[in-house]
XYZ file of C-alpha atoms in Angstrom:
466
model
C 71.149 70.779 26.972
C 71.712 73.418 29.569
C 68.761 75.032 30.926
C 69.297 78.426 29.359
C 69.375 76.816 25.935
C 66.442 74.605 26.459
C 64.301 77.362 27.771
C 64.777 78.960 24.366
C 65.192 76.109 21.948
C 62.493 73.662 23.647
C 60.047 76.198 24.984
C 60.023 78.546 22.195
C 59.288 78.263 18.790
C 61.522 75.826 16.435
C 61.244 74.523 12.759
C 62.238 71.810 10.616
C 61.984 70.823 6.874
C 62.834 67.600 5.235
C 64.777 67.082 1.848
C 66.353 63.946 0.656
C 66.835 61.079 -1.597
C 67.399 57.339 -2.195
C 69.067 54.879 -4.638
C 68.951 51.799 -6.486
C 69.023 48.375 -5.307
C 70.761 45.221 -6.809
C 68.324 42.440 -8.012
C 67.802 39.818 -5.473
C 69.498 41.739 -2.620
C 68.005 40.552 1.008
C 68.362 42.634 4.121
C 70.662 41.387 6.685
C 68.784 39.960 9.708
C 69.976 39.548 13.291
C 67.551 38.913 16.276
C 68.098 40.673 19.352
C 68.829 38.568 22.201
C 68.394 39.071 26.000
C 69.486 37.625 29.259
C 65.784 37.244 29.800
C 65.168 34.731 27.076
C 64.697 31.728 29.249
C 62.125 33.185 31.307
C 60.099 35.137 28.779
C 60.403 32.939 25.585
C 56.820 31.664 26.209
C 55.173 34.980 26.058
C 57.378 36.618 23.633
C 55.933 38.482 20.698
C 58.248 39.186 17.599
C 58.785 42.298 15.573
C 60.818 43.089 12.445
C 62.821 46.268 12.505
C 64.742 47.433 9.379
C 67.712 50.109 9.411
C 68.169 51.726 6.046
C 71.430 53.467 7.024
C 73.398 50.509 8.562
C 76.846 50.641 10.245
C 78.520 48.448 12.739
C 77.835 51.466 15.588
C 74.360 51.816 14.583
C 73.852 47.980 14.706
C 75.482 47.719 18.019
C 73.206 50.430 19.340
C 69.961 48.895 18.039
C 70.814 45.452 19.195
C 71.727 46.660 22.461
C 68.478 48.726 22.950
C 66.423 45.890 21.650
C 67.708 43.684 24.440
C 66.502 46.339 27.065
C 63.246 46.653 25.134
C 62.760 42.906 25.345
C 63.747 42.741 29.092
C 61.126 45.520 29.820
C 58.412 44.327 27.502
C 58.813 40.623 26.645
C 58.958 41.525 23.074
C 61.746 40.278 20.709
C 62.848 42.522 17.734
C 64.509 40.951 14.875
C 66.982 43.399 13.504
C 67.349 43.809 9.659
C 69.465 46.301 7.453
C 69.702 47.285 4.164
C 72.414 49.529 2.713
C 71.302 53.050 2.159
C 72.231 52.963 -1.715
C 69.971 49.900 -2.059
C 67.298 51.018 0.523
C 64.712 52.814 -1.638
C 64.162 49.958 -4.169
C 64.410 47.287 -1.546
C 61.602 48.785 0.348
C 59.548 49.319 -2.439
C 59.816 45.617 -3.258
C 59.086 44.526 -0.018
C 56.074 47.039 0.004
C 54.823 45.712 -3.141
C 54.815 41.980 -1.917
C 53.545 43.122 1.477
C 56.531 41.768 3.298
C 57.515 45.059 5.145
C 58.928 44.782 8.720
C 56.850 46.153 11.613
C 59.109 49.235 12.260
C 61.129 50.938 9.477
C 63.685 53.755 9.474
C 62.681 55.845 6.738
C 63.445 58.989 4.742
C 61.142 61.810 4.310
C 61.562 61.893 0.801
C 59.669 58.566 0.621
C 56.590 59.587 2.282
C 54.677 60.837 -0.862
C 54.908 57.244 -2.270
C 54.525 55.211 1.199
C 51.553 57.213 2.293
C 49.688 56.748 -1.196
C 50.590 52.984 -1.312
C 49.350 52.365 2.262
C 52.828 51.201 3.312
C 53.032 53.295 6.467
C 50.341 53.908 9.147
C 49.261 56.986 10.581
C 50.226 57.517 14.363
C 47.970 60.110 15.300
C 45.916 58.191 18.072
C 49.482 56.996 19.403
C 50.712 60.447 19.928
C 47.625 62.127 21.097
C 47.944 63.710 24.182
C 51.600 63.357 24.477
C 52.629 66.005 22.080
C 54.051 68.317 24.929
C 56.757 65.601 25.290
C 58.266 66.574 22.149
C 60.179 69.495 20.943
C 58.431 72.213 19.258
C 60.493 71.422 15.952
C 58.668 67.916 15.980
C 55.170 69.260 16.854
C 54.722 72.486 15.020
C 56.677 71.866 11.942
C 57.516 68.357 11.192
C 54.114 66.818 12.143
C 52.282 69.834 11.238
C 53.847 69.590 7.740
C 52.712 65.641 7.490
C 49.232 66.638 8.219
C 49.402 69.421 5.615
C 50.979 67.284 2.872
C 49.523 63.659 3.575
C 46.476 64.278 5.799
C 47.977 62.694 9.027
C 51.020 62.025 11.273
C 53.176 59.339 10.089
C 56.646 59.598 11.464
C 58.540 59.996 14.794
C 62.116 61.564 13.918
C 65.120 59.678 15.020
C 66.926 63.167 15.755
C 67.284 66.722 14.355
C 69.824 68.129 12.214
C 70.279 71.724 11.189
C 72.688 72.850 8.435
C 75.728 74.886 8.859
C 78.748 75.846 7.064
C 81.913 74.061 8.404
C 85.191 76.415 7.997
C 88.950 75.866 8.110
C 89.420 78.258 10.845
C 93.285 77.967 10.502
C 93.046 78.920 6.601
C 90.529 81.635 7.492
C 93.143 83.273 10.103
C 96.010 82.764 7.596
C 93.814 84.607 4.820
C 93.132 87.466 7.488
C 89.477 86.627 7.339
C 87.213 87.350 10.410
C 84.207 85.195 11.078
C 81.532 85.672 13.694
C 79.101 82.814 13.928
C 76.916 85.216 16.207
C 76.973 87.913 13.466
C 76.482 85.448 10.656
C 77.021 86.206 6.962
C 75.213 86.866 3.736
C 75.770 84.522 0.548
C 77.877 87.134 -1.014
C 80.209 87.276 1.696
C 80.152 83.394 1.655
C 81.164 83.281 -1.804
C 83.869 85.779 -0.970
C 85.243 83.563 1.705
C 85.211 80.629 -0.443
C 87.241 82.574 -3.078
C 89.732 83.817 -0.584
C 90.265 80.313 0.926
C 91.339 79.047 -2.470
C 95.046 78.691 -3.172
C 95.705 75.987 -5.816
C 99.310 76.096 -5.342
C 98.751 74.909 -1.773
C 96.158 72.403 -2.887
C 93.803 74.446 -1.190
C 89.996 74.730 -2.484
C 87.529 76.986 -1.083
C 84.545 74.614 -0.852
C 83.602 70.928 -0.741
C 81.033 71.050 -3.998
C 78.503 68.440 -4.133
C 78.293 67.352 -7.812
C 76.709 64.054 -7.582
C 73.424 62.717 -6.056
C 72.195 65.330 -3.803
C 73.753 68.162 -5.489
C 70.531 70.052 -6.289
C 69.739 70.296 -2.602
C 71.924 73.186 -1.561
C 71.416 74.850 -4.795
C 67.548 74.640 -4.348
C 67.826 76.272 -0.907
C 69.880 79.232 -2.476
C 67.245 79.462 -5.249
C 64.572 79.497 -2.822
C 66.285 82.278 -0.462
C 65.913 84.498 -3.565
C 61.953 83.691 -3.651
C 60.813 84.085 -0.116
C 61.562 80.241 0.537
C 58.984 78.980 -1.929
C 59.209 76.702 -5.025
C 55.490 77.046 -6.382
C 52.724 79.466 -6.422
C 49.561 78.372 -5.175
C 48.339 76.956 -8.363
C 51.453 74.779 -8.822
C 53.409 77.255 -11.142
C 56.772 77.077 -10.517
C 58.624 80.186 -9.127
C 62.634 79.079 -9.470
C 62.814 79.324 -13.082
C 62.843 83.155 -13.687
C 65.802 85.124 -14.974
C 66.823 85.828 -11.379
C 66.828 82.318 -10.483
C 68.967 81.381 -13.696
C 71.600 83.943 -12.732
C 71.306 82.479 -8.923
C 71.728 79.066 -10.628
C 74.996 80.297 -12.481
C 76.475 82.075 -9.410
C 76.017 78.851 -7.311
C 77.597 76.604 -9.916
C 80.400 79.098 -10.308
C 81.669 77.757 -7.095
C 82.988 74.756 -9.502
C 83.307 76.370 -12.769
C 85.562 79.099 -11.414
C 87.900 76.551 -9.741
C 86.933 76.908 -6.390
C 86.289 73.152 -5.986
C 88.636 70.344 -7.230
C 87.875 69.072 -10.557
C 86.614 65.621 -9.539
C 84.071 67.031 -7.078
C 81.614 66.878 -10.074
C 81.306 63.149 -8.840
C 81.263 64.113 -5.245
C 78.592 62.818 -2.774
C 78.232 63.418 0.992
C 81.508 60.949 1.819
C 83.841 62.706 -0.335
C 82.874 66.203 0.527
C 83.380 65.174 4.264
C 86.835 63.340 3.856
C 88.157 66.154 1.912
C 87.203 68.844 4.252
C 88.515 66.832 7.142
C 91.723 65.898 5.091
C 92.679 69.323 4.357
C 91.728 69.756 0.614
C 88.775 72.104 0.874
C 88.129 75.031 3.450
C 84.141 75.077 3.720
C 81.610 72.336 3.865
C 77.865 72.873 3.763
C 76.450 69.974 5.881
C 74.332 68.989 8.977
C 75.314 68.609 12.734
C 75.963 64.774 12.013
C 79.320 65.852 10.621
C 80.408 67.434 13.740
C 81.530 64.104 15.605
C 83.694 63.346 12.472
C 85.424 66.671 12.585
C 86.003 66.174 16.417
C 87.546 62.644 15.514
C 89.788 63.953 12.795
C 90.666 67.525 13.375
C 92.254 69.533 16.118
C 89.653 72.314 17.500
C 91.965 75.162 16.139
C 91.552 74.093 12.481
C 87.947 74.205 12.190
C 84.660 76.119 13.257
C 81.074 76.169 12.182
C 79.106 79.147 10.745
C 75.433 79.385 10.412
C 74.035 79.053 7.020
C 74.330 82.444 5.125
C 71.408 85.084 5.067
C 69.540 85.667 1.826
C 70.984 88.765 0.013
C 67.349 89.541 -0.880
C 65.504 89.736 2.413
C 68.202 88.922 5.122
C 66.435 85.662 6.167
C 68.351 82.350 6.971
C 66.670 79.831 4.859
C 67.852 76.553 6.343
C 66.517 72.908 5.852
C 66.362 71.246 9.366
C 66.345 67.769 8.830
C 65.549 64.498 10.383
C 67.802 62.169 8.859
C 65.407 59.396 9.398
C 62.334 58.562 11.085
C 60.590 55.804 12.789
C 57.401 54.374 11.090
C 55.005 51.636 11.517
C 54.591 49.755 8.117
C 51.185 48.904 6.780
C 52.091 45.211 6.770
C 52.362 44.890 10.589
C 50.149 42.750 12.183
C 50.844 44.482 15.629
C 50.551 48.243 15.431
C 50.096 48.681 18.985
C 53.453 46.643 19.770
C 55.307 48.476 16.830
C 54.125 51.799 18.466
C 55.596 50.593 21.779
C 58.961 49.816 20.144
C 59.026 53.425 18.744
C 58.247 54.825 22.134
C 61.088 52.944 23.502
C 63.618 54.227 21.130
C 62.438 57.815 21.418
C 62.425 57.558 25.214
C 64.843 60.484 26.334
C 67.569 58.276 27.579
C 67.858 56.275 24.697
C 67.277 59.169 22.235
C 70.102 61.237 23.925
C 72.494 58.039 23.417
C 71.445 57.763 19.900
C 71.716 61.563 19.016
C 75.025 61.591 20.510
C 76.264 58.777 18.356
C 75.090 60.343 15.187
C 75.397 64.176 15.769
C 71.873 64.934 16.133
C 69.620 67.029 18.378
C 67.218 65.145 20.553
C 63.457 65.141 19.886
C 62.357 65.200 23.453
C 62.089 68.173 25.920
C 63.515 66.039 28.829
C 67.281 66.492 28.031
C 67.900 69.770 29.937
C 70.655 68.422 31.983
C 72.782 67.006 29.126
C 75.679 69.315 28.579
C 76.417 68.081 25.133
C 73.809 70.294 23.629
C 74.856 73.487 25.506
C 75.548 77.006 24.244
C 79.238 76.634 23.370
C 81.229 74.075 21.725
C 80.647 72.340 18.138
C 77.048 72.378 18.159
C 76.402 76.023 19.091
C 76.083 77.418 15.869
C 73.548 74.861 14.889
C 71.356 75.175 17.865
C 71.704 78.964 17.848
C 70.131 78.880 14.347
C 67.104 77.304 15.758
C 66.676 79.959 18.211
C 67.217 82.669 15.310
C 64.024 84.905 14.584
C 65.319 85.318 11.141
C 65.400 81.555 10.535
C 62.735 80.372 7.916
C 62.439 76.822 6.836
C 61.762 76.597 3.074
C 59.411 74.125 1.459
C 60.359 70.911 0.134
C 60.160 69.494 -3.510
C 56.718 68.625 -3.041
C 54.092 65.971 -1.596
C 54.592 63.746 -4.800
C 57.192 61.041 -5.268
C 60.307 62.462 -6.588
C 62.922 59.714 -5.760
C 63.618 58.952 -9.230
C 64.232 62.647 -9.892
C 66.487 62.821 -6.803
C 68.461 59.636 -8.222
C 68.962 61.093 -11.594
C 67.467 64.332 -13.210
C 68.347 66.655 -10.319
C 72.058 66.252 -10.518
C 72.423 64.941 -14.043
C 71.105 68.115 -15.522
C 73.432 70.098 -13.358
C 76.335 68.112 -14.318
C 75.553 68.701 -18.057
C 75.770 72.326 -17.380
C 79.371 72.126 -15.473
C 80.455 70.042 -18.443
C 79.630 72.502 -20.858
C 76.833 70.385 -22.714
C 73.834 72.583 -22.143
C 73.495 76.290 -21.083
C 72.256 77.178 -17.554
C 68.690 78.118 -18.708
C 68.114 74.853 -20.146
C 69.507 72.684 -17.261
C 67.302 74.619 -14.770
C 64.375 74.672 -17.302
C 64.307 70.949 -17.479
C 64.313 70.236 -13.892
C 61.798 73.076 -13.012
C 59.639 71.900 -15.628
C 59.562 68.374 -14.518
C 58.787 69.689 -10.884
C 55.992 72.038 -12.294
C 54.475 69.052 -13.983
C 54.358 66.586 -11.058
C 53.054 69.374 -8.750
C 50.190 70.461 -10.923
C 49.425 66.676 -11.735
C 49.374 66.125 -7.832
C 47.059 69.169 -7.070
C 44.826 68.022 -10.134
C 44.719 64.414 -8.546
C 43.997 65.879 -4.851
C 41.296 68.404 -5.062
C 41.712 69.415 -1.250
C 45.395 69.745 -1.385
C 47.371 73.105 -0.940
C 50.834 74.139 -1.827
C 53.147 73.745 1.184
C 54.313 77.454 2.318
C 57.573 78.377 4.096
C 57.690 78.180 7.713
C 59.061 80.810 10.048
C 60.469 80.204 13.431
C 57.109 81.465 14.826
C 54.992 78.973 13.155
C 52.247 77.591 15.164
């Protein structure tokens, strides 16, 4: 990042939250395994230790990166790392099977939504003793928000993020110009203005739809953030009572889902997930897309600069704040099954070393987690990432709370989007759909508080959180 940006973004305050989900696995599916080799194999073989590493979101590019990095790690440390992978849609259940059978790899890429289950089961180890005294190497978004949240929710620090992502609204700039819409990323917009833009960008005769609507798994995540923007960033009162089932929230639920019902999104978007949303934005069917910075490389590869831009997330129409879930797509964790936690930590340290982390983040459209990246121009104050980074510097940014410290994997795989789909298909009314979801969330939160007498309900985190 340029120095001006880094002085604000890294030395000033920042914030983050994590939302997410996982999916089912096929019985008998085994992770792919490939050992990282090194030119130094012959000389270090006798002293070599072995670690297993699993990637839960594999791709040829990611595998190439990890194998290359593991070779460097072996050359430096004499430790061989076996690379394993399992497809994202199979990862949640696969890791559960491995955890139950005490066969988890030493180091895992994990998703924050799994931590409630994994910490309770002892499938991940706390890393507090390893990071002690080195916290100042990490950006404030990691230390003041990610780790602070983990300590609040789980009583310790368990993850090192692989990179950070902040959400924004990708917009077809050429469509907006044709429609006479003026958009200013520095000024921003409210949710009502965003809804108006979606409407204005819709022209079915041209096969132009205003938004890439997410109707399948993950559909409730952006809707939740909108409902939280009406409730100060919260989901629960301190006693666990749900806050997002009020009459105002029901109306907010209707307003959000009207993006689909009013025809501002294609009919088949009721079944869209991440891939379909991105493909139809870059392919010219939809005019806006709410997603993280990881989509920017795809837009750069498939669209002309004059065709797209990024706006910040809309401001709350209630209090003017920007409620934005700033994600770590995955994080590195030490499994509870490792026999060498020190070597496992050594691998995580190597993966998150500034030079390695910058290379990794550029590959995935992420923002690095270490402060020592000031001379890298990719994360400057202009270009595709500027709207994302500027939000991290905006004093009006507030990170809303996550679903809860309990395990909600099954809800994210099922109920959360299925109940919304029932409403979109006319099978239930809005109050019933939202009511079923919120009743289950409240039940789980109250049970968690009952089972954990010292626990407190998470609160929203403003940019100035310390």
